[in-house]
Every structure is written in C-alpha cells, then in structure tokens.
Backbone as JSON, one array per atom type, in Angstrom:
{
  "sequence": "XXXXXXXXXXXXXXXXXXXXXXXXXXXXXXXXXXXXXXXXXXXXXXXXXXXXXXXXXXXXXXXXXXXXXXXXXXXXXXXXXXXXXXXXXXXXXXXXXXXXXXXXXXXXXXXXXXXXXXXXXXXXXXXXXXXXXXXXXXXXXXXXXXXXXXXXXXXXXXXXXXXXXXXXXXXXXXXXXXXXXXXXXXXXXXXXXXXXXXXXXXXXXXXXXXXXXXXXXX",
  "N": [[-47.32, -3.84, -144.65], [-45.89, -6.35, -142.9], [-43.13, -7.13, -144.13], [-41.65, -4.75, -144.56], [-42.21, -3.04, -142.42], [-40.15, -4.79, -140.51], [-37.42, -4.5, -142.1], [-37.37, -2.12, -142.02], [-37.17, -1.25, -139.67], [-34.99, -2.73, -138.81], [-32.61, -2.06, -140.78], [-33.18, 0.83, -139.4], [-31.86, 1.1, -136.76], [-29.32, -0.7, -137.15], [-28.3, 0.26, -138.63], [-27.99, 3.54, -137.23], [-25.81, 2.09, -134.99], [-23.71, 1.91, -136.65], [-23.56, 4.34, -137.15], [-22.73, 5.63, -134.95], [-20.2, 4.08, -134.13], [-18.79, 5.21, -135.96], [-18.72, 7.57, -135.66], [-17.45, 7.59, -132.63], [-14.68, 6.87, -133.94], [-14.18, 8.5, -135.55], [-13.69, 10.51, -133.31], [-11.96, 9.93, -132.4], [-9.98, 10.01, -133.3], [-9.7, 12.11, -134.48], [-9.0, 13.75, -132.36], [-6.24, 12.5, -131.51], [-5.04, 13.57, -134.77], [-5.14, 17.14, -133.52], [-3.84, 16.94, -130.94], [-1.22, 15.58, -131.54], [-0.9, 18.15, -133.33], [-0.69, 20.85, -131.45], [1.82, 20.04, -130.24], [2.46, 17.86, -128.88], [4.26, 15.13, -127.51], [3.04, 12.25, -126.71], [4.66, 9.61, -125.0], [5.67, 6.76, -126.2], [4.69, 3.3, -124.66], [5.48, 1.66, -122.51], [4.79, -1.34, -121.98], [4.52, -4.48, -122.74], [2.04, -5.66, -123.08], [-1.65, -4.72, -121.97], [-4.41, -6.26, -121.27], [-6.58, -5.13, -119.24], [-8.2, -3.63, -120.53], [-7.56, -4.42, -123.34], [-9.23, -6.89, -122.67], [-11.99, -4.93, -122.57], [-12.38, -3.7, -125.1], [-12.62, -6.21, -126.04], [-15.05, -7.23, -124.94], [-17.26, -5.34, -125.12], [-17.45, -5.22, -127.86], [-18.19, -7.7, -128.24], [-20.34, -7.77, -126.29], [-22.1, -6.0, -129.14], [-22.11, -7.32, -130.98], [-23.46, -9.23, -130.31], [-25.85, -8.09, -129.28], [-27.32, -7.28, -131.9], [-27.06, -10.21, -133.33], [-29.23, -11.09, -131.87], [-31.68, -9.52, -131.74], [-32.14, -9.21, -134.48], [-32.74, -11.77, -135.56], [-35.11, -11.7, -133.34], [-36.57, -10.3, -134.94], [-36.67, -11.45, -137.06], [-38.11, -13.77, -136.7], [-40.12, -12.36, -136.54], [-41.65, -11.76, -138.62], [-41.63, -13.58, -139.74], [-44.02, -16.16, -138.67], [-45.97, -18.46, -138.12], [-48.72, -18.74, -140.67], [-51.96, -18.2, -139.08], [-54.31, -18.67, -140.68], [-55.52, -20.98, -143.03], [-52.59, -20.9, -146.05], [-52.99, -18.96, -148.95], [-52.32, -20.86, -151.82], [-49.87, -19.88, -155.07], [-48.54, -20.86, -157.3], [-44.77, -20.61, -159.05], [-43.85, -20.11, -161.99], [-40.05, -19.75, -163.26], [-38.83, -18.21, -166.48], [-36.47, -18.44, -168.84], [-37.33, -15.74, -170.61], [-39.64, -14.73, -168.46], [-42.03, -14.82, -166.47], [-44.3, -17.33, -165.11], [-47.6, -18.06, -163.87], [-49.53, -19.61, -161.75], [-52.57, -20.73, -160.29], [-53.04, -22.73, -158.55], [-55.7, -24.1, -156.57], [-57.37, -22.8, -157.74], [-60.74, -23.19, -159.13], [-61.18, -23.31, -161.41], [-59.51, -23.55, -164.55], [-56.44, -21.52, -163.81], [-54.2, -19.82, -164.92], [-51.57, -17.42, -165.47], [-49.04, -16.1, -167.94], [-46.93, -14.43, -169.76], [-44.76, -12.55, -172.05], [-42.65, -10.89, -171.19], [-41.82, -8.67, -172.81], [-41.94, -5.4, -173.79], [-44.82, -4.33, -173.17], [-46.57, -6.47, -172.36], [-46.58, -8.11, -169.74], [-46.56, -10.16, -167.12], [-49.53, -10.48, -164.33], [-49.52, -11.33, -161.3], [-52.11, -12.11, -159.17], [-52.8, -11.52, -156.13], [-55.14, -12.24, -152.58], [-55.88, -9.3, -150.11], [-54.72, -9.3, -146.92], [-55.32, -12.02, -145.82], [-53.31, -14.86, -146.17], [-50.26, -15.6, -148.17], [-49.14, -18.23, -150.48], [-46.34, -18.92, -151.7], [-44.74, -21.09, -154.04], [-41.84, -21.76, -155.71], [-40.32, -22.25, -158.32], [-37.69, -23.06, -161.2], [-37.59, -23.43, -164.3], [-34.87, -22.97, -166.4], [-32.21, -21.96, -165.79], [-30.82, -20.08, -163.03], [-33.09, -17.92, -161.4], [-35.12, -15.04, -160.2], [-37.01, -13.96, -157.98], [-38.07, -11.04, -157.18], [-39.56, -7.83, -155.56], [-38.98, -4.91, -155.26], [-40.73, -3.06, -153.26], [-42.54, -3.95, -151.73], [-40.34, -5.36, -150.14], [-39.96, -8.11, -150.97], [-37.71, -11.02, -151.83], [-36.71, -13.77, -153.51], [-35.11, -17.07, -154.31], [-35.53, -18.53, -156.89], [-35.08, -22.24, -158.07], [-33.84, -24.59, -160.81], [-35.73, -27.77, -160.77], [-35.83, -28.0, -157.95], [-37.9, -26.19, -155.31], [-38.24, -23.57, -153.89], [-40.55, -21.88, -151.12], [-42.03, -19.24, -149.74], [-44.36, -17.21, -147.53], [-46.04, -14.4, -147.54], [-48.28, -11.87, -146.6], [-50.7, -8.87, -147.42], [-51.35, -6.26, -146.84], [-53.55, -4.28, -147.97], [-54.7, -3.25, -150.82], [-53.35, -2.92, -153.74], [-50.76, -2.37, -156.36], [-47.66, -3.51, -157.66], [-44.61, -3.32, -159.06], [-42.16, -6.16, -159.95], [-39.45, -7.77, -160.27], [-36.77, -9.95, -161.78], [-33.91, -10.86, -159.99], [-32.11, -12.39, -160.23], [-28.5, -12.41, -162.5], [-30.02, -13.77, -165.14], [-29.35, -13.97, -167.79], [-29.57, -12.99, -171.59], [-31.59, -11.28, -172.25], [-32.24, -10.69, -169.27], [-32.82, -8.25, -168.67], [-35.07, -7.26, -168.44], [-37.26, -8.81, -167.15], [-39.95, -9.09, -165.54], [-42.43, -7.96, -164.41], [-45.99, -8.01, -162.65], [-47.33, -7.56, -159.04], [-50.57, -8.16, -158.16], [-52.92, -6.49, -155.53], [-55.98, -7.8, -154.22], [-59.03, -7.3, -153.01], [-60.4, -10.03, -150.45], [-62.59, -10.89, -151.95], [-63.0, -10.56, -154.6], [-60.76, -11.22, -155.41], [-61.82, -13.9, -155.05], [-63.11, -13.64, -156.66], [-61.61, -13.49, -159.05], [-60.77, -16.34, -159.59], [-62.52, -18.07, -160.18], [-62.62, -17.19, -163.29], [-63.27, -15.07, -163.73], [-62.9, -11.63, -164.39], [-60.29, -9.08, -163.21], [-60.86, -5.65, -162.08], [-58.82, -3.12, -163.57], [-55.9, -1.03, -162.52], [-57.39, 1.62, -163.2], [-59.51, 0.97, -163.21], [-60.97, 0.17, -164.88], [-62.11, -3.64, -166.42], [-59.84, -6.22, -165.99]],
  "CA": [[-46.81, -4.8, -144.56], [-44.58, -6.43, -141.45], [-41.69, -7.07, -143.94], [-41.31, -3.71, -145.11], [-41.53, -3.13, -141.06], [-39.16, -5.48, -140.19], [-37.2, -3.94, -142.82], [-37.11, -0.58, -141.87], [-36.65, -0.71, -137.83], [-33.8, -3.53, -138.63], [-31.74, -1.57, -141.0], [-32.57, 1.64, -138.79], [-30.75, 0.21, -135.82], [-28.05, -1.11, -137.52], [-27.78, 1.99, -140.11], [-27.74, 4.38, -135.94], [-25.18, 2.06, -134.96], [-22.63, 2.14, -137.47], [-22.95, 5.71, -137.59], [-21.89, 5.83, -133.37], [-19.13, 3.73, -134.16], [-18.1, 5.56, -136.51], [-18.64, 8.68, -134.94], [-17.14, 7.26, -131.88], [-13.63, 6.99, -135.0], [-13.64, 9.7, -136.0], [-13.53, 11.66, -132.6], [-10.81, 9.55, -131.45], [-8.92, 10.32, -135.18], [-9.75, 14.03, -134.86], [-8.41, 14.24, -131.23], [-5.06, 12.07, -131.76], [-4.43, 14.66, -134.71], [-5.31, 17.56, -132.49], [-2.93, 16.62, -129.7], [-0.2, 15.91, -132.6], [-0.46, 19.32, -134.02], [-0.66, 20.94, -130.53], [2.62, 19.63, -130.04], [2.65, 17.24, -127.53], [4.52, 14.35, -128.02], [3.11, 11.27, -126.2], [5.81, 8.36, -125.44], [4.88, 4.94, -126.2], [4.46, 2.48, -123.62], [6.71, 0.09, -122.93], [4.43, -2.25, -121.73], [3.57, -5.43, -123.89], [0.95, -5.87, -123.25], [-2.42, -4.66, -121.75], [-4.83, -7.3, -121.1], [-8.0, -4.78, -118.83], [-7.97, -2.96, -122.01], [-7.92, -5.41, -124.33], [-10.61, -7.08, -122.58], [-13.25, -3.76, -122.31], [-12.58, -3.6, -126.21], [-13.46, -7.41, -126.78], [-16.7, -7.74, -124.12], [-18.06, -4.08, -125.8], [-17.92, -6.03, -129.45], [-19.26, -9.27, -127.77], [-22.4, -7.02, -126.69], [-22.66, -5.41, -130.1], [-22.22, -8.64, -131.81], [-24.81, -10.32, -129.22], [-27.44, -7.35, -128.74], [-27.51, -7.63, -133.27], [-28.1, -11.23, -134.1], [-30.67, -11.59, -131.25], [-32.49, -8.25, -132.49], [-32.34, -9.23, -135.67], [-33.73, -13.18, -135.48], [-36.5, -11.68, -133.21], [-37.35, -9.53, -136.25], [-36.83, -11.79, -138.61], [-39.12, -14.26, -136.11], [-42.6, -11.85, -136.36], [-41.58, -12.16, -140.34], [-41.75, -15.47, -140.48], [-44.67, -16.09, -137.85], [-46.98, -19.45, -138.65], [-50.06, -18.13, -140.56], [-53.08, -18.41, -138.62], [-54.76, -19.89, -141.38], [-54.41, -22.02, -144.76], [-52.21, -19.85, -146.82], [-53.04, -19.48, -150.31], [-50.87, -21.62, -153.02], [-49.91, -19.8, -156.08], [-46.99, -21.96, -158.26], [-44.55, -19.55, -159.51], [-42.52, -20.23, -162.4], [-39.09, -18.54, -163.77], [-38.04, -19.13, -167.61], [-35.59, -17.56, -169.85], [-37.09, -14.15, -169.75], [-40.36, -14.02, -168.3], [-42.87, -15.71, -165.45], [-45.56, -17.92, -165.29], [-48.49, -17.73, -162.14], [-50.17, -20.17, -161.28], [-53.31, -20.67, -159.09], [-53.93, -24.54, -158.12], [-56.21, -24.37, -155.21], [-59.23, -22.25, -158.22], [-61.68, -24.26, -159.47], [-61.55, -23.27, -162.67], [-58.08, -23.17, -164.35], [-56.15, -20.33, -163.69], [-52.45, -19.38, -164.99], [-51.15, -16.27, -166.09], [-48.05, -15.78, -168.51], [-46.37, -12.81, -170.97], [-43.42, -12.09, -172.75], [-42.17, -9.87, -171.07], [-42.06, -7.62, -173.87], [-43.16, -4.47, -173.98], [-46.19, -3.58, -172.31], [-46.37, -7.78, -172.08], [-46.3, -8.56, -168.25], [-47.65, -11.16, -166.19], [-49.86, -10.56, -163.26], [-49.59, -11.7, -160.25], [-53.02, -11.27, -158.48], [-53.04, -12.07, -154.65], [-55.69, -11.5, -152.38], [-55.28, -9.28, -149.77], [-55.1, -9.96, -145.36], [-55.12, -13.84, -146.27], [-51.34, -15.5, -146.09], [-50.45, -16.14, -149.55], [-47.94, -18.99, -150.55], [-45.52, -18.78, -153.33], [-44.14, -21.73, -154.48], [-41.03, -21.22, -156.68], [-38.81, -23.08, -159.14], [-36.75, -22.65, -162.26], [-37.31, -23.9, -165.73], [-34.11, -23.53, -166.59], [-31.43, -21.29, -165.27], [-31.74, -19.91, -161.55], [-33.7, -17.28, -161.25], [-35.01, -14.56, -159.0], [-38.35, -13.28, -157.62], [-37.58, -9.66, -156.5], [-40.55, -7.03, -155.34], [-38.45, -4.04, -153.98], [-41.26, -1.61, -152.56], [-42.81, -4.75, -150.75], [-39.09, -5.97, -149.23], [-39.66, -9.68, -150.97], [-36.59, -11.74, -152.85], [-37.14, -15.09, -153.04], [-34.72, -17.82, -155.26], [-35.61, -19.75, -157.73], [-33.64, -23.08, -158.41], [-34.06, -26.11, -161.6], [-35.38, -29.04, -160.35], [-36.15, -27.39, -156.23], [-39.18, -25.75, -154.34], [-38.53, -22.59, -152.73], [-41.33, -21.28, -150.45], [-42.05, -17.89, -149.11], [-44.89, -16.86, -146.95], [-46.47, -13.18, -147.66], [-49.55, -11.56, -145.82], [-50.64, -7.92, -148.43], [-52.73, -5.89, -145.66], [-54.23, -3.41, -148.7], [-54.46, -3.65, -152.59], [-52.81, -1.49, -154.95], [-49.79, -3.13, -157.48], [-46.16, -3.41, -157.58], [-43.81, -3.85, -160.2], [-41.16, -6.74, -159.49], [-38.08, -7.85, -161.43], [-35.88, -11.02, -161.6], [-32.98, -10.16, -159.23], [-30.55, -13.32, -160.75], [-28.71, -12.4, -163.8], [-30.09, -15.43, -166.11], [-28.92, -14.09, -170.07], [-29.5, -12.09, -172.86], [-33.47, -10.41, -171.79], [-33.07, -10.73, -167.59], [-32.81, -6.73, -167.57], [-36.83, -6.85, -169.22], [-37.35, -10.46, -167.06], [-40.5, -8.05, -165.09], [-43.89, -8.49, -163.51], [-46.68, -6.99, -161.52], [-48.26, -7.74, -157.96], [-52.16, -6.89, -157.96], [-53.85, -7.12, -154.65], [-57.48, -7.4, -154.24], [-59.88, -7.67, -152.11], [-60.35, -11.45, -150.98], [-63.74, -11.16, -152.96], [-62.66, -10.62, -156.19], [-60.0, -12.59, -155.21], [-62.64, -14.97, -155.31], [-64.22, -13.57, -158.13], [-60.88, -13.73, -160.31], [-60.07, -18.1, -159.3], [-63.99, -18.2, -161.72], [-62.27, -17.05, -164.39], [-63.62, -13.54, -164.19], [-61.38, -10.46, -164.29], [-60.68, -8.17, -162.09], [-61.0, -3.92, -161.98], [-57.86, -2.77, -163.86], [-55.99, 0.35, -161.72], [-58.57, 2.89, -163.12], [-60.92, 0.9, -162.99], [-61.85, -0.72, -166.49], [-61.85, -4.75, -167.27], [-58.64, -6.92, -166.75]],
  "C": [[-45.89, -4.94, -143.66], [-43.44, -6.62, -142.13], [-41.18, -5.38, -144.0], [-41.57, -3.42, -143.7], [-40.29, -3.33, -140.55], [-37.94, -4.71, -141.01], [-36.44, -2.8, -142.59], [-36.13, -0.68, -140.34], [-35.03, -1.54, -137.91], [-32.44, -2.8, -139.03], [-31.62, -0.14, -140.61], [-31.71, 1.92, -137.32], [-29.4, 0.21, -136.22], [-27.91, 0.6, -138.17], [-26.97, 2.84, -138.63], [-26.39, 2.8, -135.2], [-24.13, 2.01, -135.63], [-22.43, 3.49, -137.49], [-22.22, 6.47, -135.89], [-20.55, 5.06, -133.2], [-18.55, 4.26, -134.97], [-17.54, 6.73, -135.88], [-17.29, 9.06, -133.26], [-15.36, 7.38, -132.75], [-12.97, 7.82, -134.3], [-13.51, 10.87, -135.15], [-11.94, 11.51, -132.11], [-9.03, 9.77, -133.01], [-8.75, 11.92, -134.75], [-9.08, 14.39, -133.4], [-6.83, 13.84, -131.24], [-4.19, 13.56, -133.02], [-4.13, 16.07, -133.92], [-4.28, 18.04, -131.92], [-1.66, 16.43, -130.65], [0.18, 17.26, -132.71], [-0.31, 20.57, -132.97], [0.92, 20.65, -130.0], [2.96, 18.9, -128.94], [2.73, 16.32, -128.37], [4.65, 13.13, -127.3], [4.22, 10.33, -126.34], [5.54, 7.19, -124.88], [4.88, 3.86, -124.5], [5.46, 1.69, -123.81], [6.25, -1.59, -121.78], [3.77, -2.93, -122.69], [2.62, -5.1, -124.05], [-0.48, -4.65, -122.18], [-4.2, -4.81, -121.21], [-6.42, -6.2, -120.17], [-8.28, -4.45, -120.54], [-8.6, -3.73, -123.08], [-9.4, -5.87, -124.12], [-12.27, -6.53, -122.43], [-13.15, -3.96, -123.44], [-13.15, -4.71, -127.06], [-15.2, -7.38, -125.93], [-17.34, -5.78, -124.84], [-18.58, -4.9, -127.42], [-18.63, -6.81, -129.73], [-20.23, -8.79, -127.62], [-22.54, -6.32, -127.54], [-23.17, -6.52, -130.41], [-23.56, -9.48, -131.48], [-25.91, -9.62, -129.81], [-27.96, -7.26, -130.72], [-27.91, -8.7, -133.46], [-29.1, -11.19, -132.96], [-31.32, -10.75, -131.91], [-33.27, -8.8, -133.7], [-32.86, -10.94, -136.15], [-34.86, -12.62, -134.72], [-37.24, -10.67, -134.37], [-37.97, -10.29, -136.77], [-38.03, -12.77, -138.22], [-40.21, -13.92, -136.34], [-42.68, -12.18, -137.95], [-42.33, -13.03, -140.63], [-43.14, -16.29, -139.71], [-45.32, -17.52, -138.49], [-48.64, -18.86, -138.89], [-51.12, -18.59, -139.71], [-54.22, -19.35, -139.64], [-54.17, -20.6, -143.1], [-54.3, -21.16, -145.91], [-53.34, -20.18, -148.56], [-52.56, -19.58, -151.43], [-51.29, -20.6, -154.43], [-48.32, -19.77, -156.18], [-46.56, -21.05, -159.26], [-43.59, -19.76, -160.24], [-41.94, -19.33, -163.26], [-38.72, -19.06, -165.3], [-37.98, -18.01, -167.97], [-36.99, -16.61, -170.97], [-38.67, -13.73, -169.12], [-41.25, -15.12, -166.97], [-44.74, -16.18, -165.75], [-46.36, -18.33, -163.78], [-49.41, -18.9, -162.49], [-51.18, -20.83, -159.86], [-53.8, -22.35, -159.05], [-55.46, -24.66, -157.24], [-57.64, -23.48, -156.26], [-59.83, -23.49, -159.14], [-61.7, -24.36, -160.99], [-59.88, -23.33, -162.72], [-57.57, -21.61, -164.55], [-54.74, -19.95, -163.69], [-52.29, -18.19, -166.11], [-49.35, -16.02, -166.92], [-47.78, -14.45, -169.79], [-45.35, -13.3, -171.61], [-42.63, -12.18, -172.2], [-41.12, -9.0, -172.21], [-42.51, -6.51, -174.32], [-43.6, -4.06, -172.71], [-46.67, -6.01, -171.68], [-46.31, -8.82, -171.05], [-47.26, -9.27, -167.76], [-48.12, -10.37, -164.99], [-50.28, -11.05, -162.41], [-50.88, -11.22, -158.98], [-52.76, -12.49, -157.31], [-54.52, -10.98, -153.52], [-54.84, -10.75, -151.16], [-56.13, -9.61, -147.79], [-55.65, -11.15, -145.52], [-53.54, -13.68, -146.94], [-51.45, -16.24, -147.4], [-48.52, -17.07, -149.61], [-47.43, -19.08, -151.82], [-44.92, -20.13, -152.84], [-43.39, -21.65, -155.55], [-40.17, -22.2, -157.33], [-38.96, -22.15, -160.64], [-37.41, -23.63, -163.58], [-35.8, -24.26, -166.83], [-32.9, -23.2, -166.15], [-31.67, -20.24, -164.15], [-31.99, -18.24, -162.42], [-34.2, -16.7, -160.1], [-36.31, -13.54, -158.76], [-38.4, -11.46, -156.77], [-39.15, -8.86, -156.9], [-39.99, -5.9, -154.87], [-39.33, -2.5, -153.33], [-42.01, -2.49, -151.65], [-41.42, -5.78, -149.54], [-39.29, -8.09, -149.41], [-38.73, -10.05, -151.73], [-36.89, -13.11, -152.69], [-36.17, -15.81, -154.37], [-35.58, -18.74, -155.84], [-34.87, -20.9, -159.32], [-34.79, -24.11, -159.37], [-34.95, -26.62, -160.67], [-35.82, -28.96, -158.6], [-37.42, -26.45, -156.49], [-38.62, -24.71, -153.58], [-39.84, -22.24, -152.3], [-41.92, -20.09, -149.85], [-43.73, -17.4, -148.89], [-46.13, -15.67, -146.95], [-48.56, -12.78, -147.41], [-50.25, -10.29, -146.82], [-52.11, -7.07, -146.94], [-53.28, -4.36, -146.57], [-53.76, -3.48, -149.98], [-53.47, -2.11, -152.56], [-51.52, -3.01, -155.65], [-48.63, -2.31, -157.18], [-44.91, -3.8, -158.59], [-42.77, -4.66, -159.65], [-40.74, -7.05, -160.86], [-37.34, -9.38, -161.28], [-34.96, -10.6, -161.24], [-31.7, -10.87, -159.49], [-30.35, -13.28, -162.18], [-28.64, -13.34, -164.65], [-29.92, -15.4, -167.32], [-29.74, -12.83, -170.12], [-30.46, -11.07, -172.16], [-33.68, -10.25, -170.2], [-33.05, -8.69, -167.68], [-34.91, -6.7, -167.75], [-37.83, -8.2, -168.58], [-38.52, -9.28, -165.67], [-41.37, -8.66, -164.97], [-44.52, -7.82, -163.01], [-47.2, -7.39, -160.88], [-49.4, -7.08, -158.46], [-52.21, -7.59, -156.34], [-54.5, -6.8, -154.24], [-58.02, -7.9, -153.01], [-60.22, -9.1, -151.7], [-61.96, -12.0, -151.72], [-63.65, -11.08, -154.11], [-61.58, -10.92, -156.39], [-61.08, -13.87, -156.9], [-63.01, -15.14, -156.44], [-63.41, -13.98, -159.49], [-60.66, -15.35, -160.85], [-61.36, -18.44, -159.93], [-63.43, -17.5, -162.57], [-62.92, -15.55, -164.77], [-62.87, -12.67, -163.83], [-61.51, -9.92, -163.62], [-60.65, -6.67, -163.09], [-59.88, -3.74, -162.22], [-57.63, -1.31, -162.42], [-56.76, 1.26, -161.65], [-59.05, 2.29, -163.22], [-62.26, -0.03, -163.94], [-61.52, -2.07, -166.16], [-60.69, -4.95, -167.16], [-58.19, -8.14, -166.68]]
}
C-alpha cells in the first residue's frame, strides 16, 4: 500500500537525520569531556559575538528544516494523488461504542454494524485495486478511525464529514480501532477491514456473502 511505503520512507529519513544530529552532539560533548579531563583549560573568548559561526549554524539548521518540509510535502503529495477512477464510496458512522459501514452505491441496501462486544465486530468490506472514499461522521462525540497496520487514521466529528481515499493492492483482513478516547467502552471499539477482489466485492454489493478468511461464507 502506498501509505505504508510513504510512512516508512519518511520515518526512515527523519530517524536518520535525528540519529545524525544526536551523534554529532554526543561527539562534541565527549570531546569537551576528554579535553577537560586531559587538563586542558581553554580560556574564554573576549569576543561578544561571532557572526560568521552563528550564520553557519542558522544556515545549516535552515537547510535541514527546508529539506525535511519539502521532502515530507512531496511524499504527502504521492499519498494523496487524485484517483484515476471514480472512488467506491463507503459512509462510516462512529457512535458510542461501535461503527456502522454503509455502501450507498450498492443496488440493494448494504449496511453493516455491530455492538463491539466480544466477537461482534463490524467488517468494512472494500475492493482491491480500486480507490475507496471513506466519508466519516459521528453520532455523539468525537471518534477516530485507525487501522494501525495500514497507517490510516482519520477523525470522525459530529455534524461534520471527513473524507479519506485509500487503495488496497492485495486481499487481506486487518483490525482497526477507535483512536480517540470517547467514553466508557472506548477500549472495545474495534472493527475489521476486509479487502476482497473486485468481483467478490460486486457480489457483496448485490447481497451475497463473502468468503471468510478461512474459506467459509461470511
């Protein structure tokens, strides 16, 4: 998935920059300690300012900051490119304390919900290889749809619709949860997202069951 690739690329680069800065600072501190223990006592400079050195510091920091901002923006543009096809639409409603997933483009009424108690978790079914637009809102308080393995997270607000477009490139099933503290049973507000082939998704929209991960109908 492009989102996981973008997250991994940005995180790796920013971690490398942070590690480099940490090692440079650590080396300078170690050098100062070694020189101090060796008995060297440098005298303090009488100059009130060192504009050349200060300009160098500012220049290096500015270059790092501009590079990181530009790199992150470019990667973010890769993640949010306009879809080439009309997205499949799924309406997501968060409520205390579970989810409802509705498919308004389905020729028959297709809506899935649950209680989020025990194994009664709703499943968000999406097709592979096609852009899917999730339109999120909330019934009562703020919730947040989070799929850790896929690096997706978007808030759901009452009286407001947030949208995110995602494309999954292979079939599978992943667990999602609410990432915004929303009350007593927030900890149990989980769901499944299931990616199936476009053919199986079309059958699902027509009211047919989809095959479970183990092969049986669900």
